[in-house]
Amino acid sequence: MSHTTAAPREQDAPPAGDAGSPLGNGLKQRHLSMIALGGVIGAGLFVGSGAGIAAAGPSIVLAYAASGLLVMLVMRMLGEMSAANPASGSFSVHAERAIGPWAGFTAGWMFWTLLCVGVAIEAIGAAHIMTGWFPGTPSWMWVLAFMALFCGSNLAAVSHFGEFEFWFAALKIGAIALFLGLGVLAVMDLLPGTSSPGTANLLHDGGFLPGGVDGLLVGLLASVVAYGGLETVTIAAAESENPVKGVATAVRTTMWRIAIVYVGSMLVIVTVLPWNDPAVEKDGPYAATLDHLGIPAAGQIMNVVILIALLSAMNANIYGSSRMAYSLVSRGQGPKALGKVSGRVPRRAVLVSCGFGFVTVLLSYWYPDTLFAWLLNMVGGVILVVWGFIAVSQFALRRRLDREAPEKLVVKMWGFPYLTWVALAGVAGVLVLMAMDEGTRVQVIFTGGLTTALAVAGYVRQRRS
């Protein structure tokens, strides 16, 4: 039920947790459902998957399936905790309750940094597409325009964010559905002007594993990055009409969303198109596939879809980072000034998050090979560290809920505690693989440094208070 009384014009964040939060509940169930559906479809899928296909070949399907299973377990654990205790800080709140304030501090500010850097990367990517359409226009102008647009939408009522994401998600889902439909018709030899490749592209040109185990591992690491962003739905749920129902529905549909959108897309691409086609990396796998099928203006069609995906992710990251910052401050884990809420929106947190993102964009222009590169490396493995915190938190909180409030277990982790251990081992395994790979080893080192610095700072704060 929506609020009928006027909210205070401006007030401080509550002293602890999200209890008595002055944030609104303007997100409707349709907003949350579409955020859950669309949040899984990002620019990393449309563009980043090309490098994975080029390295792994047809076995990219296995890579996405394996990392998808890990993500399903992580989302199930997060869903269990978020349904039992909806909070705008999501896993940061759960980590604080399960492990201690230092853990909530570490996980929360790491994720905030990741989202803010993500805002910058998405703004740069969107500006690149716009300068291609409008030659001669400066890219900084487009960055500034997009930043202003989405900062403005997030400063307004939360329902504005929900509407933007609703329509962005609807367009992305429509594009994926059309792509999968065309691909399936081509495979079944039902698409006019094309002939079915059968299993030729899956089994020839080096076989199903042309890059061997090494290529499969590269594909696995690429696929893990593409899954980032699913966590935002549990942050948004805290401002919805029915947080428990929203989280439960989103988590329960994670399995088929991952299976159809990610694994299904990869299977269609490597079946229709030779994996070693240079266009897979050059133009992106989706554009290359559509072009192969003879779809007119395939490249421009995909540019529109990628632009929508970038803008959607940018909007969601501004929202997620501002709510994470607000939640941290409300628990005494950051500058108190950021906890001011007006119009049921943490506007100072929105402005600071946008400001950090914009500064990151400037660093990409001024210091592309030093400061900007360091930032990119620092957030390279953050999502895996966050998943690790989620697994440890769920292990502790599940036992507590079983004893104290079993009625709150609306969503239950499968095979507890065994699959929790499997998820934790999976996260550790991916980090080990990243450390072994020359291309991603520096990310592990930088992310480890950021984690250590925040953990020490959080522990010192915890001891002092």
Short mmCIF file of C-alpha atoms in Angstrom, two decimals:
data_model
loop_
_atom_site.label_atom_id
_atom_site.label_comp_id
_atom_site.label_asym_id
_atom_site.label_seq_id
_atom_site.Cartn_x
_atom_site.Cartn_y
_atom_site.Cartn_z
CA MET A 1 0.00 0.00 0.00
CA SER A 2 1.38 3.42 -0.92
CA HIS A 3 1.91 6.18 1.62
CA THR A 4 -0.95 8.69 1.95
CA THR A 5 0.63 11.07 4.45
CA ALA A 6 3.10 13.71 3.40
CA ALA A 7 6.74 12.83 4.06
CA PRO A 8 8.92 15.20 6.05
CA ARG A 9 10.65 17.70 3.78
CA GLU A 10 14.09 16.75 5.03
CA GLN A 11 15.25 14.45 7.76
CA ASP A 12 18.21 12.42 8.87
CA ALA A 13 18.61 8.75 8.16
CA PRO A 14 17.42 6.46 10.93
CA PRO A 15 20.05 5.50 13.46
CA ALA A 16 20.34 1.86 12.53
CA GLY A 17 19.42 -0.49 9.73
CA ASP A 18 16.41 0.32 7.59
CA ALA A 19 13.89 0.27 10.40
CA GLY A 20 11.68 3.35 10.21
CA SER A 21 13.38 4.36 6.96
CA PRO A 22 12.16 7.68 5.51
CA LEU A 23 12.64 6.33 1.97
CA GLY A 24 9.52 5.87 -0.12
CA ASN A 25 7.85 2.75 -1.47
CA GLY A 26 7.09 4.11 -4.93
CA LEU A 27 8.29 1.05 -6.87
CA LYS A 28 5.32 -1.02 -8.01
CA GLN A 29 5.42 -4.77 -8.55
CA ARG A 30 5.56 -4.26 -12.33
CA HIS A 31 8.64 -2.05 -11.87
CA LEU A 32 10.36 -4.65 -9.72
CA SER A 33 9.45 -7.54 -12.02
CA MET A 34 10.82 -5.72 -15.05
CA ILE A 35 13.97 -4.60 -13.20
CA ALA A 36 14.55 -8.25 -12.31
CA LEU A 37 14.05 -9.32 -15.93
CA GLY A 38 15.97 -6.48 -17.56
CA GLY A 39 18.75 -6.29 -14.98
CA VAL A 40 20.20 -9.50 -16.31
CA ILE A 41 20.60 -8.03 -19.82
CA GLY A 42 23.56 -5.65 -19.90
CA ALA A 43 26.16 -4.28 -22.27
CA GLY A 44 28.57 -6.94 -20.98
CA LEU A 45 26.35 -9.57 -22.60
CA PHE A 46 25.97 -7.76 -25.92
CA VAL A 47 29.63 -6.73 -26.30
CA GLY A 48 31.86 -8.43 -23.72
CA SER A 49 30.77 -11.95 -24.66
CA GLY A 50 32.63 -11.63 -27.97
CA ALA A 51 36.05 -12.07 -26.36
CA GLY A 52 34.77 -15.12 -24.46
CA ILE A 53 33.47 -16.75 -27.66
CA ALA A 54 36.73 -16.02 -29.49
CA ALA A 55 38.69 -17.78 -26.70
CA ALA A 56 36.37 -20.66 -25.81
CA GLY A 57 34.56 -21.32 -29.10
CA PRO A 58 31.32 -23.32 -28.76
CA SER A 59 32.29 -24.29 -25.20
CA ILE A 60 31.29 -20.75 -24.19
CA VAL A 61 27.88 -22.35 -23.64
CA LEU A 62 29.39 -24.49 -20.87
CA ALA A 63 31.19 -21.46 -19.42
CA TYR A 64 27.98 -19.43 -19.17
CA ALA A 65 26.08 -22.43 -17.80
CA ALA A 66 28.72 -23.06 -15.09
CA SER A 67 28.97 -19.42 -13.98
CA GLY A 68 25.18 -19.18 -14.27
CA LEU A 69 24.80 -22.01 -11.74
CA LEU A 70 27.06 -20.10 -9.35
CA VAL A 71 25.00 -16.93 -9.81
CA MET A 72 21.77 -18.87 -9.19
CA LEU A 73 23.14 -20.07 -5.85
CA VAL A 74 24.32 -16.57 -4.90
CA MET A 75 20.96 -15.02 -5.80
CA ARG A 76 19.10 -17.71 -3.91
CA MET A 77 21.15 -17.00 -0.78
CA LEU A 78 20.70 -13.26 -1.20
CA GLY A 79 17.00 -13.74 -1.81
CA GLU A 80 16.61 -15.76 1.38
CA MET A 81 18.20 -13.00 3.47
CA SER A 82 16.50 -10.11 1.65
CA ALA A 83 13.02 -11.65 1.87
CA ALA A 84 13.51 -12.20 5.61
CA ASN A 85 14.91 -8.68 6.08
CA PRO A 86 14.36 -6.25 3.17
CA ALA A 87 16.89 -3.41 3.37
CA SER A 88 18.19 -0.77 0.96
CA GLY A 89 21.70 -1.88 1.91
CA SER A 90 20.93 -5.48 0.92
CA PHE A 91 23.99 -7.74 1.41
CA SER A 92 25.88 -5.00 3.30
CA VAL A 93 23.20 -5.06 6.01
CA HIS A 94 23.21 -8.86 6.03
CA ALA A 95 27.01 -8.96 6.33
CA GLU A 96 26.92 -6.52 9.26
CA ARG A 97 24.35 -8.62 11.10
CA ALA A 98 26.05 -11.93 10.37
CA ILE A 99 29.76 -11.11 10.61
CA GLY A 100 30.10 -7.64 12.14
CA PRO A 101 30.06 -3.91 11.28
CA TRP A 102 33.47 -4.13 9.59
CA ALA A 103 32.07 -6.66 7.08
CA GLY A 104 29.06 -4.48 6.25
CA PHE A 105 31.39 -1.49 5.86
CA THR A 106 33.74 -3.41 3.56
CA ALA A 107 31.11 -5.04 1.34
CA GLY A 108 29.03 -1.86 1.12
CA TRP A 109 31.74 0.61 0.17
CA MET A 110 33.34 -1.89 -2.24
CA PHE A 111 30.02 -2.27 -4.05
CA TRP A 112 29.49 1.51 -4.01
CA THR A 113 32.88 1.99 -5.69
CA LEU A 114 32.06 -0.69 -8.25
CA LEU A 115 28.73 0.93 -9.16
CA CYS A 116 30.19 4.46 -9.41
CA VAL A 117 33.00 3.29 -11.69
CA GLY A 118 30.35 1.39 -13.65
CA VAL A 119 28.40 4.64 -14.13
CA ALA A 120 31.50 6.21 -15.68
CA ILE A 121 32.24 3.26 -17.97
CA GLU A 122 28.63 3.17 -19.19
CA ALA A 123 28.59 6.94 -19.80
CA ILE A 124 31.80 6.69 -21.82
CA GLY A 125 30.41 3.76 -23.84
CA ALA A 126 27.13 5.56 -24.55
CA ALA A 127 28.99 8.72 -25.58
CA HIS A 128 31.12 6.66 -28.00
CA ILE A 129 27.97 5.40 -29.75
CA MET A 130 26.53 8.92 -29.96
CA THR A 131 29.71 10.41 -31.45
CA GLY A 132 29.53 7.66 -34.09
CA TRP A 133 26.03 8.80 -35.00
CA PHE A 134 26.86 12.49 -34.73
CA PRO A 135 30.46 12.94 -35.97
CA GLY A 136 32.19 16.08 -34.78
CA THR A 137 30.32 16.31 -31.48
CA PRO A 138 32.56 16.09 -28.39
CA SER A 139 32.12 12.95 -26.29
CA TRP A 140 32.23 14.95 -23.05
CA MET A 141 29.03 16.71 -24.12
CA TRP A 142 27.16 13.39 -24.32
CA VAL A 143 28.65 12.20 -21.03
CA LEU A 144 27.48 15.40 -19.35
CA ALA A 145 24.01 15.12 -20.91
CA PHE A 146 23.52 11.50 -19.80
CA MET A 147 24.89 12.23 -16.34
CA ALA A 148 22.51 15.18 -15.93
CA LEU A 149 19.53 13.19 -17.21
CA PHE A 150 19.92 10.23 -14.89
CA CYS A 151 21.13 12.23 -11.93
CA GLY A 152 17.96 14.28 -12.34
CA SER A 153 15.73 11.22 -12.61
CA ASN A 154 17.26 9.75 -9.45
CA LEU A 155 16.88 13.02 -7.56
CA ALA A 156 13.14 12.83 -8.24
CA ALA A 157 10.76 10.31 -6.69
CA VAL A 158 11.87 6.67 -6.83
CA SER A 159 8.94 5.93 -9.14
CA HIS A 160 10.76 7.94 -11.87
CA PHE A 161 13.71 5.54 -11.62
CA GLY A 162 11.25 2.66 -11.77
CA GLU A 163 9.57 3.99 -14.93
CA PHE A 164 12.89 4.53 -16.72
CA GLU A 165 14.01 1.00 -15.87
CA PHE A 166 10.61 -0.47 -16.76
CA TRP A 167 10.76 0.81 -20.34
CA PHE A 168 14.49 0.21 -20.76
CA ALA A 169 14.01 -3.39 -19.60
CA ALA A 170 10.98 -3.86 -21.87
CA LEU A 171 13.04 -2.77 -24.90
CA LYS A 172 15.99 -5.02 -23.97
CA ILE A 173 13.73 -8.01 -23.40
CA GLY A 174 12.00 -7.38 -26.71
CA ALA A 175 15.36 -7.23 -28.50
CA ILE A 176 16.57 -10.47 -26.91
CA ALA A 177 13.27 -12.23 -27.66
CA LEU A 178 13.46 -11.15 -31.32
CA PHE A 179 17.10 -12.24 -31.56
CA LEU A 180 16.39 -15.66 -30.05
CA GLY A 181 13.33 -16.10 -32.28
CA LEU A 182 15.29 -15.37 -35.45
CA GLY A 183 18.14 -17.61 -34.31
CA VAL A 184 15.89 -20.57 -33.54
CA LEU A 185 14.12 -20.19 -36.91
CA ALA A 186 17.50 -20.18 -38.67
CA VAL A 187 18.68 -23.30 -36.80
CA MET A 188 15.41 -25.06 -37.69
CA ASP A 189 15.82 -24.00 -41.35
CA LEU A 190 12.60 -21.97 -41.20
CA LEU A 191 14.07 -18.50 -41.80
CA PRO A 192 13.69 -17.38 -45.45
CA GLY A 193 16.95 -16.75 -47.25
CA THR A 194 19.05 -18.89 -44.88
CA SER A 195 19.97 -22.54 -44.57
CA SER A 196 20.39 -24.36 -41.28
CA PRO A 197 24.03 -24.93 -40.28
CA GLY A 198 23.07 -28.01 -38.28
CA THR A 199 25.88 -28.95 -35.91
CA ALA A 200 28.68 -27.87 -38.26
CA ASN A 201 29.63 -24.74 -36.32
CA LEU A 202 29.47 -26.58 -33.00
CA LEU A 203 31.68 -29.53 -33.93
CA HIS A 204 33.97 -28.37 -36.78
CA ASP A 205 36.81 -25.81 -36.79
CA GLY A 206 38.55 -27.33 -33.79
CA GLY A 207 35.55 -29.07 -32.27
CA PHE A 208 33.47 -28.09 -29.28
CA LEU A 209 36.58 -27.17 -27.23
CA PRO A 210 38.87 -25.50 -29.80
CA GLY A 211 40.78 -23.53 -27.16
CA GLY A 212 41.06 -26.47 -24.79
CA VAL A 213 40.64 -26.04 -21.06
CA ASP A 214 42.55 -22.72 -21.16
CA GLY A 215 40.05 -21.26 -23.61
CA LEU A 216 37.15 -22.52 -21.52
CA LEU A 217 38.59 -20.81 -18.43
CA VAL A 218 38.92 -17.49 -20.30
CA GLY A 219 35.28 -17.83 -21.32
CA LEU A 220 34.32 -18.62 -17.72
CA LEU A 221 35.99 -15.46 -16.42
CA ALA A 222 34.32 -13.36 -19.14
CA SER A 223 30.91 -14.82 -18.29
CA VAL A 224 31.22 -14.07 -14.57
CA VAL A 225 31.67 -10.35 -15.33
CA ALA A 226 28.56 -10.34 -17.53
CA TYR A 227 26.35 -11.52 -14.65
CA GLY A 228 27.11 -8.52 -12.42
CA GLY A 229 24.12 -6.31 -11.65
CA LEU A 230 21.57 -8.91 -10.60
CA GLU A 231 21.96 -7.77 -6.98
CA THR A 232 20.30 -4.40 -7.64
CA VAL A 233 16.82 -5.92 -7.51
CA THR A 234 17.25 -6.76 -3.80
CA ILE A 235 18.26 -3.13 -3.14
CA ALA A 236 15.24 -1.82 -5.07
CA ALA A 237 12.87 -4.23 -3.30
CA ALA A 238 13.21 -2.24 -0.06
CA GLU A 239 11.40 0.67 -1.76
CA SER A 240 8.62 -1.40 -3.32
CA GLU A 241 5.01 -1.86 -2.30
CA ASN A 242 5.60 -5.43 -1.16
CA PRO A 243 9.34 -6.05 -0.56
CA VAL A 244 9.03 -9.69 0.52
CA LYS A 245 6.88 -10.71 -2.45
CA GLY A 246 9.07 -8.72 -4.85
CA VAL A 247 12.29 -10.38 -3.73
CA ALA A 248 10.75 -13.83 -3.68
CA THR A 249 9.39 -13.48 -7.22
CA ALA A 250 12.64 -12.06 -8.61
CA VAL A 251 14.78 -14.79 -7.08
CA ARG A 252 12.50 -17.63 -8.12
CA THR A 253 12.64 -16.56 -11.76
CA THR A 254 16.44 -16.18 -11.81
CA MET A 255 16.99 -19.72 -13.08
CA TRP A 256 14.97 -19.50 -16.28
CA ARG A 257 16.12 -15.92 -16.95
CA ILE A 258 19.76 -17.01 -16.89
CA ALA A 259 19.05 -20.17 -18.88
CA ILE A 260 17.15 -18.39 -21.66
CA VAL A 261 18.88 -15.02 -21.88
CA TYR A 262 22.51 -16.00 -21.34
CA VAL A 263 22.94 -19.70 -22.09
CA GLY A 264 20.25 -19.63 -24.80
CA SER A 265 21.84 -16.63 -26.52
CA MET A 266 25.31 -18.19 -26.51
CA LEU A 267 23.95 -21.46 -27.92
CA VAL A 268 22.16 -19.63 -30.75
CA ILE A 269 25.26 -17.55 -31.61
CA VAL A 270 27.78 -20.42 -31.79
CA THR A 271 25.27 -22.62 -33.67
CA VAL A 272 24.42 -20.04 -36.33
CA LEU A 273 27.85 -18.39 -36.67
CA PRO A 274 31.38 -19.89 -36.88
CA TRP A 275 33.01 -19.07 -33.54
CA ASN A 276 36.22 -17.92 -35.25
CA ASP A 277 34.49 -15.39 -37.51
CA PRO A 278 36.48 -12.12 -37.04
CA ALA A 279 33.20 -10.18 -36.82
CA VAL A 280 32.39 -11.84 -33.46
CA GLU A 281 34.99 -9.69 -31.70
CA LYS A 282 35.05 -6.78 -34.15
CA ASP A 283 31.31 -6.07 -34.34
CA GLY A 284 30.05 -7.99 -31.31
CA PRO A 285 28.47 -11.48 -31.42
CA TYR A 286 24.86 -10.29 -31.65
CA ALA A 287 25.45 -7.84 -34.49
CA ALA A 288 27.63 -10.42 -36.28
CA THR A 289 24.90 -13.06 -36.00
CA LEU A 290 22.17 -10.74 -37.29
CA ASP A 291 24.42 -9.66 -40.16
CA HIS A 292 25.12 -13.33 -40.96
CA LEU A 293 21.36 -13.93 -41.13
CA GLY A 294 20.99 -11.06 -43.58
CA ILE A 295 19.08 -8.72 -41.28
CA PRO A 296 19.33 -5.20 -42.79
CA ALA A 297 21.26 -2.59 -40.76
CA ALA A 298 22.17 -5.22 -38.14
CA GLY A 299 25.07 -3.14 -36.79
CA GLN A 300 22.94 -0.05 -36.23
CA ILE A 301 20.11 -2.06 -34.71
CA MET A 302 22.53 -3.51 -32.16
CA ASN A 303 24.02 -0.06 -31.50
CA VAL A 304 20.55 1.11 -30.47
CA VAL A 305 20.09 -1.94 -28.21
CA ILE A 306 23.56 -1.52 -26.69
CA LEU A 307 22.89 2.18 -26.08
CA ILE A 308 19.66 1.27 -24.26
CA ALA A 309 21.54 -1.36 -22.21
CA LEU A 310 24.24 1.16 -21.28
CA LEU A 311 21.75 3.85 -20.27
CA SER A 312 19.71 1.32 -18.29
CA ALA A 313 22.79 0.13 -16.41
CA MET A 314 23.87 3.73 -15.80
CA ASN A 315 20.47 4.61 -14.33
CA ALA A 316 20.41 1.46 -12.17
CA ASN A 317 23.97 2.00 -10.93
CA ILE A 318 23.26 5.57 -9.85
CA TYR A 319 20.22 4.31 -7.98
CA GLY A 320 22.02 1.34 -6.42
CA SER A 321 25.08 3.34 -5.37
CA SER A 322 23.01 6.10 -3.77
CA ARG A 323 20.92 3.60 -1.79
CA MET A 324 23.98 1.68 -0.68
CA ALA A 325 25.64 4.92 0.49
CA TYR A 326 22.46 5.95 2.30
CA SER A 327 22.20 2.59 4.05
CA LEU A 328 25.84 2.67 5.13
CA VAL A 329 25.49 6.18 6.53
CA SER A 330 22.25 5.26 8.31
CA ARG A 331 24.25 2.60 10.17
CA GLY A 332 27.04 4.98 11.12
CA GLN A 333 29.37 3.69 8.41
CA GLY A 334 30.00 6.94 6.57
CA PRO A 335 29.67 10.76 6.55
CA LYS A 336 26.46 11.67 8.36
CA ALA A 337 25.71 14.49 5.90
CA LEU A 338 24.93 11.91 3.19
CA GLY A 339 22.06 10.58 5.31
CA LYS A 340 19.81 13.59 4.69
CA VAL A 341 16.59 12.61 2.95
CA SER A 342 14.24 15.04 1.18
CA GLY A 343 11.18 14.13 -0.80
CA ARG A 344 11.74 10.53 0.36
CA VAL A 345 14.97 10.42 -1.70
CA PRO A 346 18.58 10.47 -0.35
CA ARG A 347 19.49 13.32 -2.67
CA ARG A 348 22.91 14.06 -1.22
CA ALA A 349 23.89 10.42 -1.68
CA VAL A 350 22.65 10.60 -5.29
CA LEU A 351 24.73 13.75 -5.96
CA VAL A 352 27.88 12.30 -4.38
CA SER A 353 27.52 9.04 -6.31
CA CYS A 354 27.02 10.93 -9.59
CA GLY A 355 29.92 13.23 -8.71
CA PHE A 356 32.27 10.30 -8.11
CA GLY A 357 31.19 8.80 -11.44
CA PHE A 358 31.81 12.06 -13.27
CA VAL A 359 35.26 12.47 -11.70
CA THR A 360 36.02 8.92 -12.86
CA VAL A 361 35.09 9.96 -16.42
CA LEU A 362 37.49 12.91 -16.16
CA LEU A 363 40.23 10.55 -14.96
CA SER A 364 39.66 8.43 -18.08
CA TYR A 365 40.50 11.53 -20.16
CA TRP A 366 43.31 12.94 -18.02
CA TYR A 367 45.02 9.81 -16.65
CA PRO A 368 43.82 6.86 -18.76
CA ASP A 369 46.88 4.69 -18.12
CA THR A 370 47.36 5.40 -14.41
CA LEU A 371 44.53 6.48 -12.08
CA PHE A 372 41.69 5.28 -14.34
CA ALA A 373 43.44 1.97 -14.99
CA TRP A 374 43.99 1.51 -11.24
CA LEU A 375 40.28 2.10 -10.58
CA LEU A 376 39.28 -0.44 -13.23
CA ASN A 377 41.63 -3.02 -11.74
CA MET A 378 40.43 -2.34 -8.18
CA VAL A 379 36.83 -3.13 -9.08
CA GLY A 380 37.73 -6.06 -11.39
CA GLY A 381 37.07 -8.72 -8.75
CA VAL A 382 34.74 -6.82 -6.42
CA ILE A 383 31.64 -8.74 -7.43
CA LEU A 384 33.31 -12.01 -6.42
CA VAL A 385 34.29 -10.61 -3.01
CA VAL A 386 30.69 -9.45 -2.54
CA TRP A 387 29.41 -12.93 -3.47
CA GLY A 388 31.79 -14.35 -0.86
CA PHE A 389 30.32 -12.05 1.80
CA ILE A 390 26.81 -13.13 0.74
CA ALA A 391 27.65 -16.83 1.16
CA VAL A 392 29.26 -16.40 4.60
CA SER A 393 26.40 -14.14 5.76
CA GLN A 394 23.73 -16.58 4.63
CA PHE A 395 25.46 -19.46 6.38
CA ALA A 396 25.34 -17.58 9.70
CA LEU A 397 21.94 -15.91 9.35
CA ARG A 398 20.13 -19.06 8.20
CA ARG A 399 20.99 -20.85 11.43
CA ARG A 400 19.85 -17.80 13.39
CA LEU A 401 16.55 -17.61 11.47
CA ASP A 402 15.92 -21.33 11.94
CA ARG A 403 16.15 -20.79 15.69
CA GLU A 404 14.52 -17.40 16.17
CA ALA A 405 12.14 -16.65 13.27
CA PRO A 406 11.56 -19.60 10.91
CA GLU A 407 8.36 -17.95 9.63
CA LYS A 408 10.55 -15.35 7.86
CA LEU A 409 12.09 -18.00 5.60
CA VAL A 410 9.82 -17.21 2.66
CA VAL A 411 12.66 -18.07 0.26
CA LYS A 412 14.95 -20.92 1.28
CA MET A 413 18.43 -21.70 0.02
CA TRP A 414 18.50 -25.06 -1.71
CA GLY A 415 20.41 -27.89 -0.03
CA PHE A 416 21.57 -25.82 2.94
CA PRO A 417 24.34 -25.90 4.10
CA TYR A 418 25.94 -28.02 1.37
CA LEU A 419 25.16 -25.76 -1.59
CA THR A 420 26.26 -22.73 0.43
CA TRP A 421 29.67 -24.37 0.74
CA VAL A 422 29.59 -25.18 -2.99
CA ALA A 423 28.91 -21.51 -3.81
CA LEU A 424 31.71 -20.34 -1.52
CA ALA A 425 34.09 -22.84 -3.13
CA GLY A 426 32.99 -21.66 -6.56
CA VAL A 427 33.74 -18.03 -5.72
CA ALA A 428 37.16 -18.98 -4.32
CA GLY A 429 37.82 -21.11 -7.41
CA VAL A 430 37.11 -18.25 -9.82
CA LEU A 431 39.40 -15.93 -7.83
CA VAL A 432 42.16 -18.54 -8.00
CA LEU A 433 41.66 -18.85 -11.77
CA MET A 434 41.88 -15.06 -12.08
CA ALA A 435 45.10 -15.06 -10.07
CA MET A 436 46.56 -17.75 -12.35
CA ASP A 437 45.60 -15.94 -15.55
CA GLU A 438 48.12 -13.30 -16.64
CA GLY A 439 45.41 -11.03 -18.01
CA THR A 440 43.36 -10.89 -14.79
CA ARG A 441 46.03 -11.38 -12.11
CA VAL A 442 46.49 -7.62 -11.64
CA GLN A 443 42.76 -7.28 -10.92
CA VAL A 444 43.00 -9.80 -8.09
CA ILE A 445 45.94 -7.91 -6.61
CA PHE A 446 44.26 -4.50 -6.81
CA THR A 447 40.89 -5.82 -5.59
CA GLY A 448 42.68 -7.56 -2.73
CA GLY A 449 44.32 -4.26 -1.81
CA LEU A 450 40.98 -2.41 -1.82
CA THR A 451 39.35 -5.18 0.25
CA THR A 452 42.16 -5.13 2.81
CA ALA A 453 42.16 -1.34 3.11
CA LEU A 454 38.39 -1.16 3.64
CA ALA A 455 38.39 -4.13 6.04
CA VAL A 456 41.10 -2.51 8.18
CA ALA A 457 39.27 0.85 8.14
CA GLY A 458 36.01 -0.86 9.04
CA TYR A 459 37.60 -2.85 11.85
CA VAL A 460 39.22 0.29 13.30
CA ARG A 461 35.84 2.07 13.20
CA GLN A 462 34.21 -0.92 14.86
CA ARG A 463 36.79 -0.98 17.68
CA ARG A 464 36.46 2.77 18.29
CA SER A 465 32.68 2.63 18.53
#
